[in-house]
Amino acid sequence: AAGLAAVVLAVAVGGAADVRSLPVLPRAASGTTDGTTDGTADAGVRATGETTTVEVVMRGMRFHPASVEVPAGNRLVIEVRNEGDDGHDLVLESGARTGRLAPGERETLDAGVVGRDLEGWCSVVGHRRMGMVFGVRATGGSGGGRAAGEEEPEGPAEHGEHGEHGEQGGAGGESAASAFDPMAEPAPGFTARDAALPPASGDSGPRVHRRTLTVRETVREVAPGVRQTLWTFGGTAPGPVLRGRVGDTFEITLVNDGSIGHSIDFHAGALAPDKPMRTIAPGESLTYRFTAERSGVWMYHCSTMPMSLHIANGMYGAVIVDPPQLPEVDREFLLVQSDLYLGGQGGTADAGKVAALRPDAVVFNGYANQYAYDPPAVRTGERVRIWALAAGPNRPSAFHVVGGQFDTVYQEGAYRLRPDDPGSGGAQVLDLAPASGGFVELTFPEAGTYPFVSHIMSDAERGAKGAFRVTD
């Protein structure tokens, strides 16, 4: 346990912004006191005229070897080869860098004359935080290497990815978290995402559902005045809702139109993940086919590492597989709860906050408080079924309707409560761990506004709330 804690602490030191859109902030050169550097690697050392050439392999979210030594004054040439299954690059704090290398690609990086220690990393969002860091150690010479006996650092340079400056997620300038006001109202004419759920097809017998989900990087508002660049399945977060019955087959084609590798994992299917859940590079596609053998509301999500960041940045959705003989109701709704870890305004999620379990907002269907301002409409006496999924990646849900009581509770594949059960009572909450789902049913006894929340009240107060507008 102590060893694991040390690893987690070491990995948590680094940030996760894509430094292609951030200025490089190298650590101080030897002999400076103000934390500045000229961005070069030589630190004023006299060039020897010799070259050190090393080979570095990218594989398994690591550089192999993780560090190299070079005599101070030598020119360093790094032959970089990607043997992993995702795109990577190598960035040195001096500003030298490779391009983004797809699996199987290689590139030669000329780091120039080296006179001091240098830190390096992969700049793909989240990879540095997972420990994909690299070190150059200058040996000999007077201002180059680490002093004898000086302790090796446990993680990336402190400021290498702005982890302490609120500029995570590939966007400098304004922090989206500072722009988030949980009491802010959307602009006039705001329309919430439609939470109404169409019924499954009435066709008899098993069906084949064919769908193409295209990965798109989309700038979207997630709260009034708060914009994030989301990685999405089809342009929305949550992604499109898929619905069917037990015995139906789903044939889903994933097309990656993003800028980094992505994948998809359907909890509704049971099959070996090796091939259908593999990461595909930008421009590639794959077809994922499964048969729904069990009912429930199932999560789907990107499973490319760091998985938590890909989910937090919008890559999740729901597959609803109806239980056999599911009764008809007057209205059905779907609410997918998720956590927001806001990076820069217009940037991607802050991986540091994801790893630290520190969400800025918790929301239903991708936007904070949206159903408080555009409530779904219901009539008194109508039977209403509300499907709920806790997509996370980290926060559970305690779904509750203020002023309502549930007479039916279906959770993770089983009924916990039915109105016709002898001696049955009622329920006040549907409690869901991350990645779990179910539904509740109720009727509203009189006209009025019935708020709904996650009864983890701090989450309700930062966006996980809405309301039903009930009329006669």
Coordinates of C-alpha atoms in Angstrom, one line a residue:
A1 CA 0.0 0.0 0.0
A2 CA 2.8 2.4 0.8
G3 CA 4.5 1.7 -2.5
L4 CA 1.3 2.3 -4.4
A5 CA 0.8 5.5 -2.5
A6 CA 4.3 6.6 -3.5
V7 CA 3.6 5.9 -7.2
V8 CA 0.3 7.7 -7.1
L9 CA 2.0 10.7 -5.4
A10 CA 4.8 10.8 -8.0
V11 CA 2.4 10.6 -10.9
A12 CA 0.2 13.3 -9.4
V13 CA 3.1 15.8 -9.5
G14 CA 2.8 16.5 -13.3
G15 CA 0.1 18.3 -15.1
A16 CA -1.7 17.2 -18.2
A17 CA -2.1 20.1 -20.6
D18 CA -1.2 19.6 -24.3
V19 CA 1.8 21.8 -24.4
R20 CA 1.4 22.5 -28.1
S21 CA -0.9 25.3 -27.0
L22 CA 1.0 26.4 -24.0
P23 CA 4.3 28.2 -23.6
V24 CA 7.1 26.0 -22.4
L25 CA 8.0 26.8 -18.8
P26 CA 11.4 25.0 -18.3
R27 CA 12.8 24.7 -14.8
A28 CA 15.5 27.1 -13.8
A29 CA 19.0 26.7 -15.3
S30 CA 21.9 26.1 -13.0
G31 CA 23.0 29.3 -11.2
T32 CA 19.8 31.3 -11.6
T33 CA 17.8 32.6 -8.7
D34 CA 14.7 34.0 -10.3
G35 CA 13.3 30.8 -11.9
T36 CA 14.0 31.9 -15.4
T37 CA 16.0 30.4 -18.2
D38 CA 16.8 31.2 -21.8
G39 CA 15.1 28.0 -22.9
T40 CA 18.3 26.4 -24.3
A41 CA 19.9 23.2 -23.3
D42 CA 23.6 24.1 -23.2
A43 CA 23.6 26.4 -20.1
G44 CA 26.7 28.1 -21.5
V45 CA 28.8 25.0 -21.5
R46 CA 31.7 24.8 -24.1
A47 CA 30.7 22.5 -26.9
T48 CA 33.0 19.4 -27.3
G49 CA 32.2 18.9 -31.0
E50 CA 31.1 15.3 -30.2
T51 CA 27.6 13.8 -30.6
T52 CA 25.8 11.3 -28.3
T53 CA 23.1 9.3 -30.0
V54 CA 20.6 7.3 -28.0
E55 CA 17.5 5.2 -28.9
V56 CA 14.2 5.8 -27.0
V57 CA 11.1 3.6 -27.4
M58 CA 7.6 4.7 -26.5
R59 CA 5.6 1.8 -25.1
G60 CA 3.0 1.3 -22.4
M61 CA 2.7 5.0 -21.4
R62 CA 6.5 5.0 -20.7
F63 CA 9.7 6.0 -22.4
H64 CA 12.3 3.2 -22.5
P65 CA 14.8 4.1 -21.1
A66 CA 13.2 6.7 -18.9
S67 CA 16.4 8.7 -18.8
V68 CA 19.7 9.0 -20.6
E69 CA 23.1 10.4 -19.7
V70 CA 25.1 12.7 -22.0
P71 CA 28.6 14.2 -21.4
A72 CA 28.2 18.0 -20.8
G73 CA 29.0 19.8 -24.0
N74 CA 28.0 16.9 -26.3
R75 CA 25.3 17.3 -28.9
L76 CA 22.4 14.9 -28.1
V77 CA 20.5 13.1 -30.8
I78 CA 17.6 10.9 -29.8
E79 CA 16.2 8.3 -32.2
V80 CA 12.6 8.0 -31.0
R81 CA 10.4 5.0 -32.0
N82 CA 6.7 4.5 -31.1
E83 CA 6.0 0.8 -30.3
G84 CA 2.8 1.5 -28.4
D85 CA -0.8 1.4 -29.5
D86 CA -1.5 5.2 -29.1
G87 CA 0.0 8.4 -30.5
H88 CA 2.8 10.0 -28.5
D89 CA 5.5 12.7 -28.8
L90 CA 8.6 13.7 -26.8
V91 CA 8.9 17.3 -25.7
L92 CA 12.0 18.6 -23.9
E93 CA 11.8 21.6 -21.6
S94 CA 14.3 23.4 -23.8
G95 CA 11.6 23.5 -26.5
A96 CA 13.0 20.7 -28.7
R97 CA 10.3 18.2 -29.6
T98 CA 9.2 15.5 -32.0
G99 CA 6.0 15.6 -33.9
R100 CA 3.1 13.4 -32.8
L101 CA 4.1 9.8 -33.7
A102 CA 1.5 7.2 -34.6
P103 CA 2.2 3.6 -33.6
G104 CA 5.1 2.3 -35.7
E105 CA 6.4 5.7 -36.6
R106 CA 9.9 7.0 -35.7
E107 CA 11.6 10.4 -35.7
T108 CA 15.1 11.8 -35.0
L109 CA 15.1 14.5 -32.3
D110 CA 18.2 16.8 -32.3
A111 CA 18.3 18.2 -28.7
G112 CA 21.4 20.4 -29.4
V113 CA 24.4 20.8 -27.2
V114 CA 23.5 19.7 -23.6
G115 CA 25.0 21.4 -20.6
R116 CA 22.4 20.8 -18.0
D117 CA 19.8 18.3 -16.9
L118 CA 16.5 18.4 -18.9
E119 CA 13.1 17.1 -18.2
G120 CA 10.9 15.7 -21.0
W121 CA 7.4 14.3 -21.4
C122 CA 4.7 13.2 -23.8
S123 CA 2.3 16.2 -24.4
V124 CA -0.8 14.2 -25.3
V125 CA -3.4 15.2 -22.8
G126 CA -3.1 13.1 -19.7
H127 CA -0.1 11.0 -20.7
R128 CA 2.4 13.0 -18.6
R129 CA 0.2 12.6 -15.5
M130 CA 0.3 8.8 -16.1
G131 CA 4.0 8.9 -15.8
M132 CA 5.1 9.3 -19.4
V133 CA 8.2 11.4 -18.5
F134 CA 11.8 11.4 -19.6
G135 CA 15.0 12.8 -18.2
V136 CA 18.3 13.9 -19.8
R137 CA 21.2 13.9 -17.3
A138 CA 24.3 15.9 -18.1
T139 CA 27.4 14.3 -16.7
G140 CA 30.8 16.0 -16.1
G141 CA 31.3 19.7 -16.8
S142 CA 30.7 22.5 -14.4
G143 CA 27.1 23.4 -14.6
G144 CA 25.5 20.5 -16.3
G145 CA 24.6 17.4 -14.3
R146 CA 22.9 16.9 -11.0
A147 CA 25.4 17.2 -8.1
A148 CA 26.8 14.0 -6.7
G149 CA 24.4 12.7 -4.1
E150 CA 21.6 15.0 -5.1
E151 CA 18.3 13.1 -5.0
E152 CA 16.6 12.2 -8.3
P153 CA 13.2 13.9 -8.7
E154 CA 10.1 11.8 -8.3
G155 CA 8.1 13.3 -11.1
P156 CA 8.0 15.9 -13.9
A157 CA 9.2 19.4 -13.4
E158 CA 6.9 21.4 -11.1
H159 CA 5.7 23.9 -13.7
G160 CA 6.1 21.9 -16.9
E161 CA 2.4 21.7 -17.6
H162 CA 0.9 24.5 -15.6
G163 CA -0.5 22.1 -13.1
E164 CA -0.3 24.8 -10.4
H165 CA -1.5 27.7 -12.4
G166 CA -5.0 26.8 -13.4
E167 CA -4.2 26.6 -17.1
Q168 CA -4.7 22.9 -17.6
G169 CA -6.4 21.4 -20.6
G170 CA -4.8 23.0 -23.5
A171 CA -6.0 26.6 -23.1
G172 CA -4.2 29.5 -21.5
G173 CA -5.7 32.7 -20.2
E174 CA -9.1 32.6 -18.4
S175 CA -9.9 29.6 -16.2
A176 CA -13.3 28.0 -16.9
A177 CA -13.6 27.2 -13.2
S178 CA -13.4 30.9 -12.3
A179 CA -16.1 31.6 -14.9
F180 CA -18.4 28.9 -13.4
D181 CA -21.2 30.3 -11.3
P182 CA -23.7 27.7 -10.1
M183 CA -26.3 30.4 -9.6
A184 CA -25.9 31.9 -13.1
E185 CA -28.9 31.8 -15.4
P186 CA -28.5 30.9 -19.1
A187 CA -29.3 33.5 -21.8
P188 CA -32.9 34.1 -22.8
G189 CA -34.2 31.5 -25.1
F190 CA -32.1 28.8 -23.6
T191 CA -33.2 25.2 -24.6
A192 CA -32.1 22.3 -22.5
R193 CA -31.1 19.0 -24.1
D194 CA -34.3 16.9 -24.6
A195 CA -34.5 14.4 -21.8
A196 CA -37.5 12.6 -23.2
L197 CA -36.8 9.0 -24.2
P198 CA -38.5 7.5 -27.2
P199 CA -39.7 3.9 -26.7
A200 CA -38.0 0.9 -28.0
S201 CA -39.2 -0.3 -31.4
G202 CA -42.5 -2.2 -31.3
D203 CA -41.3 -4.7 -33.9
S204 CA -41.5 -8.3 -32.8
G205 CA -38.4 -10.5 -32.7
P206 CA -34.8 -9.5 -32.3
R207 CA -33.5 -6.5 -34.3
V208 CA -30.2 -5.3 -35.5
H209 CA -29.3 -1.7 -34.5
R210 CA -26.7 -0.2 -36.8
R211 CA -25.2 3.1 -35.9
T212 CA -22.1 5.1 -36.7
L213 CA -20.5 7.1 -33.8
T214 CA -18.0 9.6 -35.0
V215 CA -15.4 11.0 -32.6
R216 CA -15.5 14.8 -32.8
E217 CA -13.7 17.5 -30.8
T218 CA -16.4 20.1 -30.1
V219 CA -16.4 23.4 -28.2
R220 CA -19.6 23.4 -26.2
E221 CA -21.1 25.4 -23.4
V222 CA -21.4 23.3 -20.2
A223 CA -22.8 26.0 -18.0
P224 CA -23.7 29.7 -18.6
G225 CA -20.6 31.4 -19.9
V226 CA -18.4 28.3 -19.5
R227 CA -17.0 26.6 -22.6
Q228 CA -15.0 23.4 -22.9
T229 CA -13.4 21.5 -25.8
L230 CA -15.1 18.1 -25.4
W231 CA -14.1 14.8 -27.0
T232 CA -17.5 13.4 -28.1
F233 CA -19.2 10.5 -29.7
G234 CA -21.2 12.3 -32.4
G235 CA -20.8 15.8 -31.2
T236 CA -22.7 15.6 -27.9
A237 CA -21.8 14.7 -24.3
P238 CA -23.5 12.4 -23.3
G239 CA -23.3 10.6 -26.7
P240 CA -26.4 9.4 -28.6
V241 CA -28.8 7.1 -26.7
L242 CA -29.1 3.6 -28.0
R243 CA -32.1 1.5 -27.0
G244 CA -33.3 -2.0 -27.7
R245 CA -34.5 -5.3 -26.1
V246 CA -32.9 -8.4 -24.9
G247 CA -31.8 -10.5 -27.9
D248 CA -31.2 -7.4 -30.1
T249 CA -27.8 -7.0 -31.8
F250 CA -26.0 -3.7 -31.9
E251 CA -23.5 -3.1 -34.7
I252 CA -21.7 0.2 -34.0
T253 CA -19.0 1.7 -36.3
L254 CA -16.6 4.0 -34.5
V255 CA -14.9 6.6 -36.7
N256 CA -12.1 8.6 -35.1
D257 CA -12.2 12.2 -36.5
G258 CA -10.3 13.5 -33.4
S259 CA -6.7 14.4 -33.1
I260 CA -5.6 11.7 -30.7
G261 CA -6.4 8.0 -30.2
H262 CA -9.8 6.9 -28.9
S263 CA -11.8 3.7 -28.3
I264 CA -15.2 2.5 -27.1
D265 CA -16.4 0.1 -24.5
F266 CA -20.0 -1.0 -24.3
H267 CA -21.0 -2.4 -20.9
A268 CA -24.1 -3.8 -22.6
G269 CA -22.1 -6.4 -24.4
A270 CA -20.1 -9.4 -23.0
L271 CA -17.1 -10.2 -25.1
A272 CA -13.3 -10.2 -25.0
P273 CA -12.2 -6.5 -25.1
D274 CA -8.9 -7.1 -26.9
K275 CA -9.9 -6.2 -30.4
P276 CA -13.3 -4.3 -30.3
M277 CA -12.2 -2.0 -27.5
R278 CA -8.8 -1.3 -28.9
T279 CA -7.6 2.3 -29.4
I280 CA -7.8 3.6 -33.0
A281 CA -5.7 6.4 -34.4
P282 CA -7.2 9.6 -36.0
G283 CA -8.6 8.7 -39.3
E284 CA -9.3 5.0 -38.5
S285 CA -12.5 3.2 -37.8
L286 CA -13.7 -0.1 -36.4
T287 CA -17.0 -2.0 -36.1
Y288 CA -18.1 -3.2 -32.7
R289 CA -20.8 -5.9 -32.7
F290 CA -22.5 -7.4 -29.6
T291 CA -25.8 -9.0 -28.7
A292 CA -27.7 -7.6 -25.7
E293 CA -28.3 -10.6 -23.4
R294 CA -29.3 -8.8 -20.2
S295 CA -31.5 -5.8 -19.6
G296 CA -30.5 -2.6 -17.8
V297 CA -29.2 0.9 -18.6
W298 CA -25.6 0.4 -19.5
M299 CA -22.8 2.8 -19.8
Y300 CA -20.6 3.1 -22.9
H301 CA -17.4 5.1 -22.9
C302 CA -13.9 5.6 -24.3
S303 CA -11.4 3.2 -22.7
T304 CA -8.2 4.8 -23.9
M305 CA -5.9 5.7 -21.1
P306 CA -6.1 7.8 -19.1
M307 CA -9.6 6.5 -19.1
S308 CA -10.8 8.9 -16.4
L309 CA -9.8 11.9 -18.4
H310 CA -11.4 10.7 -21.6
I311 CA -14.7 10.1 -19.8
A312 CA -14.4 13.4 -17.9
N313 CA -13.9 15.2 -21.2
G314 CA -17.2 13.9 -22.7
M315 CA -16.7 10.4 -24.0
Y316 CA -19.7 8.5 -22.4
G317 CA -23.3 7.6 -23.2
A318 CA -26.1 5.1 -22.4
V319 CA -27.5 2.0 -23.9
I320 CA -30.9 1.0 -22.6
V321 CA -32.0 -2.6 -22.9
D322 CA -35.6 -3.0 -21.8
P323 CA -36.4 -5.6 -19.2
P324 CA -38.8 -8.3 -20.6
Q325 CA -42.5 -7.3 -20.4
L326 CA -41.6 -3.7 -19.5
P327 CA -45.0 -2.0 -18.9
E328 CA -45.8 1.1 -20.9
V329 CA -45.9 4.4 -19.2
D330 CA -47.1 7.9 -20.1
R331 CA -43.7 9.5 -20.2
E332 CA -40.0 8.4 -20.1
F333 CA -36.9 10.4 -19.4
L334 CA -33.2 9.7 -19.3
L335 CA -30.8 11.6 -17.0
V336 CA -27.1 10.9 -17.3
Q337 CA -25.1 12.3 -14.4
S338 CA -21.4 13.2 -14.9
D339 CA -18.6 15.2 -13.3
L340 CA -16.9 18.3 -14.9
Y341 CA -13.3 19.1 -14.1
L342 CA -12.9 22.4 -15.8
G343 CA -9.6 23.4 -17.5
G344 CA -9.0 26.6 -19.4
Q345 CA -11.9 28.5 -20.9
G346 CA -12.4 26.6 -24.2
G347 CA -9.8 24.0 -23.2
T348 CA -10.1 20.4 -22.2
A349 CA -10.7 18.9 -18.7
D350 CA -8.1 19.4 -16.0
A351 CA -6.4 16.0 -15.5
G352 CA -5.0 17.1 -12.2
K353 CA -8.5 17.7 -10.8
V354 CA -9.7 14.3 -12.2
A355 CA -6.9 12.5 -10.5
A356 CA -7.5 14.4 -7.2
L357 CA -11.3 13.7 -7.4
R358 CA -12.1 17.5 -7.3
P359 CA -14.9 18.2 -9.7
D360 CA -16.0 21.8 -10.3
A361 CA -19.5 20.8 -11.3
V362 CA -21.8 17.8 -11.4
V363 CA -24.4 17.8 -14.1
F364 CA -27.3 16.0 -15.7
N365 CA -27.1 15.4 -19.5
G366 CA -23.9 17.5 -19.9
Y367 CA -25.0 21.0 -18.7
A368 CA -25.2 22.4 -15.2
N369 CA -28.8 23.1 -13.9
Q370 CA -30.2 23.0 -17.3
Y371 CA -33.6 21.5 -16.3
A372 CA -34.0 24.1 -13.6
Y373 CA -34.4 26.7 -16.4
D374 CA -36.1 24.5 -19.0
P375 CA -38.0 21.8 -17.1
P376 CA -39.6 18.8 -18.7
A377 CA -43.4 19.0 -18.8
V378 CA -45.6 16.4 -17.2
R379 CA -49.3 16.2 -16.3
T380 CA -50.8 15.2 -13.0
G381 CA -51.7 11.5 -12.8
E382 CA -49.4 10.5 -15.6
R383 CA -47.1 7.6 -14.9
V384 CA -43.5 8.7 -15.4
R385 CA -40.4 6.5 -15.7
I386 CA -37.0 8.1 -15.2
W387 CA -34.0 6.2 -16.3
A388 CA -30.7 7.3 -14.6
L389 CA -27.1 6.5 -15.2
A390 CA -24.1 7.7 -13.2
A391 CA -21.4 8.1 -15.8
G392 CA -18.8 9.6 -13.4
P393 CA -16.0 9.2 -13.9
N394 CA -15.8 9.5 -10.2
R395 CA -19.0 10.8 -8.5
P396 CA -21.9 8.6 -7.5
S397 CA -25.5 9.7 -7.7
A398 CA -28.4 9.7 -5.2
F399 CA -31.3 10.6 -7.5
H400 CA -34.3 12.1 -5.7
V401 CA -37.4 14.0 -6.7
V402 CA -38.5 16.6 -4.2
G403 CA -42.2 16.1 -3.3
G404 CA -42.3 12.7 -5.1
Q405 CA -42.2 9.1 -3.9
F406 CA -41.1 6.2 -6.1
D407 CA -43.4 3.2 -6.2
T408 CA -41.0 1.3 -8.6
V409 CA -37.3 1.0 -8.4
Y410 CA -35.2 -1.0 -10.9
Q411 CA -31.5 -1.0 -10.2
E412 CA -28.6 -2.8 -11.9
G413 CA -30.8 -5.5 -13.6
A414 CA -33.3 -6.2 -10.8
Y415 CA -36.5 -4.8 -9.4
R416 CA -36.0 -3.6 -5.8
L417 CA -39.6 -2.3 -5.5
R418 CA -42.9 -2.8 -7.4
P419 CA -46.3 -1.3 -6.7
D420 CA -48.0 -4.7 -6.8
D421 CA -45.6 -6.4 -4.3
P422 CA -47.4 -7.4 -1.1
G423 CA -46.6 -5.1 1.7
S424 CA -44.5 -2.8 -0.6
G425 CA -43.7 0.6 0.6
G426 CA -42.1 3.5 -1.3
A427 CA -38.6 4.7 -2.1
Q428 CA -37.1 8.2 -1.9
V429 CA -33.8 7.7 -3.7
L430 CA -32.1 5.7 -6.4
D431 CA -28.5 5.3 -5.3
L432 CA -26.0 4.7 -8.1
A433 CA -22.3 4.1 -7.9
P434 CA -20.2 5.3 -10.9
A435 CA -21.1 3.3 -14.1
S436 CA -24.3 1.9 -12.7
G437 CA -27.9 2.7 -13.6
G438 CA -31.6 1.9 -13.3
F439 CA -35.0 3.6 -13.3
V440 CA -37.7 4.7 -11.0
E441 CA -41.4 5.3 -11.6
L442 CA -43.9 7.7 -9.9
T443 CA -47.0 9.8 -10.5
F444 CA -47.3 13.5 -9.5
P445 CA -50.3 14.1 -7.3
E446 CA -50.9 17.8 -8.0
A447 CA -49.7 20.6 -10.2
G448 CA -46.5 22.4 -9.4
T449 CA -42.8 22.4 -9.8
Y450 CA -41.0 19.3 -8.5
P451 CA -37.2 19.7 -8.2
F452 CA -35.0 16.7 -8.8
V453 CA -31.4 16.4 -7.5
S454 CA -28.6 14.2 -6.6
H455 CA -29.1 14.1 -2.8
I456 CA -25.4 14.3 -2.4
M457 CA -26.2 17.9 -1.7
S458 CA -22.9 19.5 -2.5
D459 CA -23.2 18.0 -5.9
A460 CA -26.8 19.4 -6.3
E461 CA -25.4 22.8 -5.3
R462 CA -22.8 22.7 -8.1
G463 CA -25.1 21.7 -10.9
A464 CA -26.8 18.3 -10.3
K465 CA -30.4 19.7 -10.1
G466 CA -33.4 20.3 -12.3
A467 CA -37.2 20.2 -12.1
F468 CA -40.3 18.7 -13.6
R469 CA -43.1 21.2 -14.4
V470 CA -46.4 19.5 -13.6
T471 CA -49.7 20.8 -14.9
D472 CA -53.3 19.5 -14.6

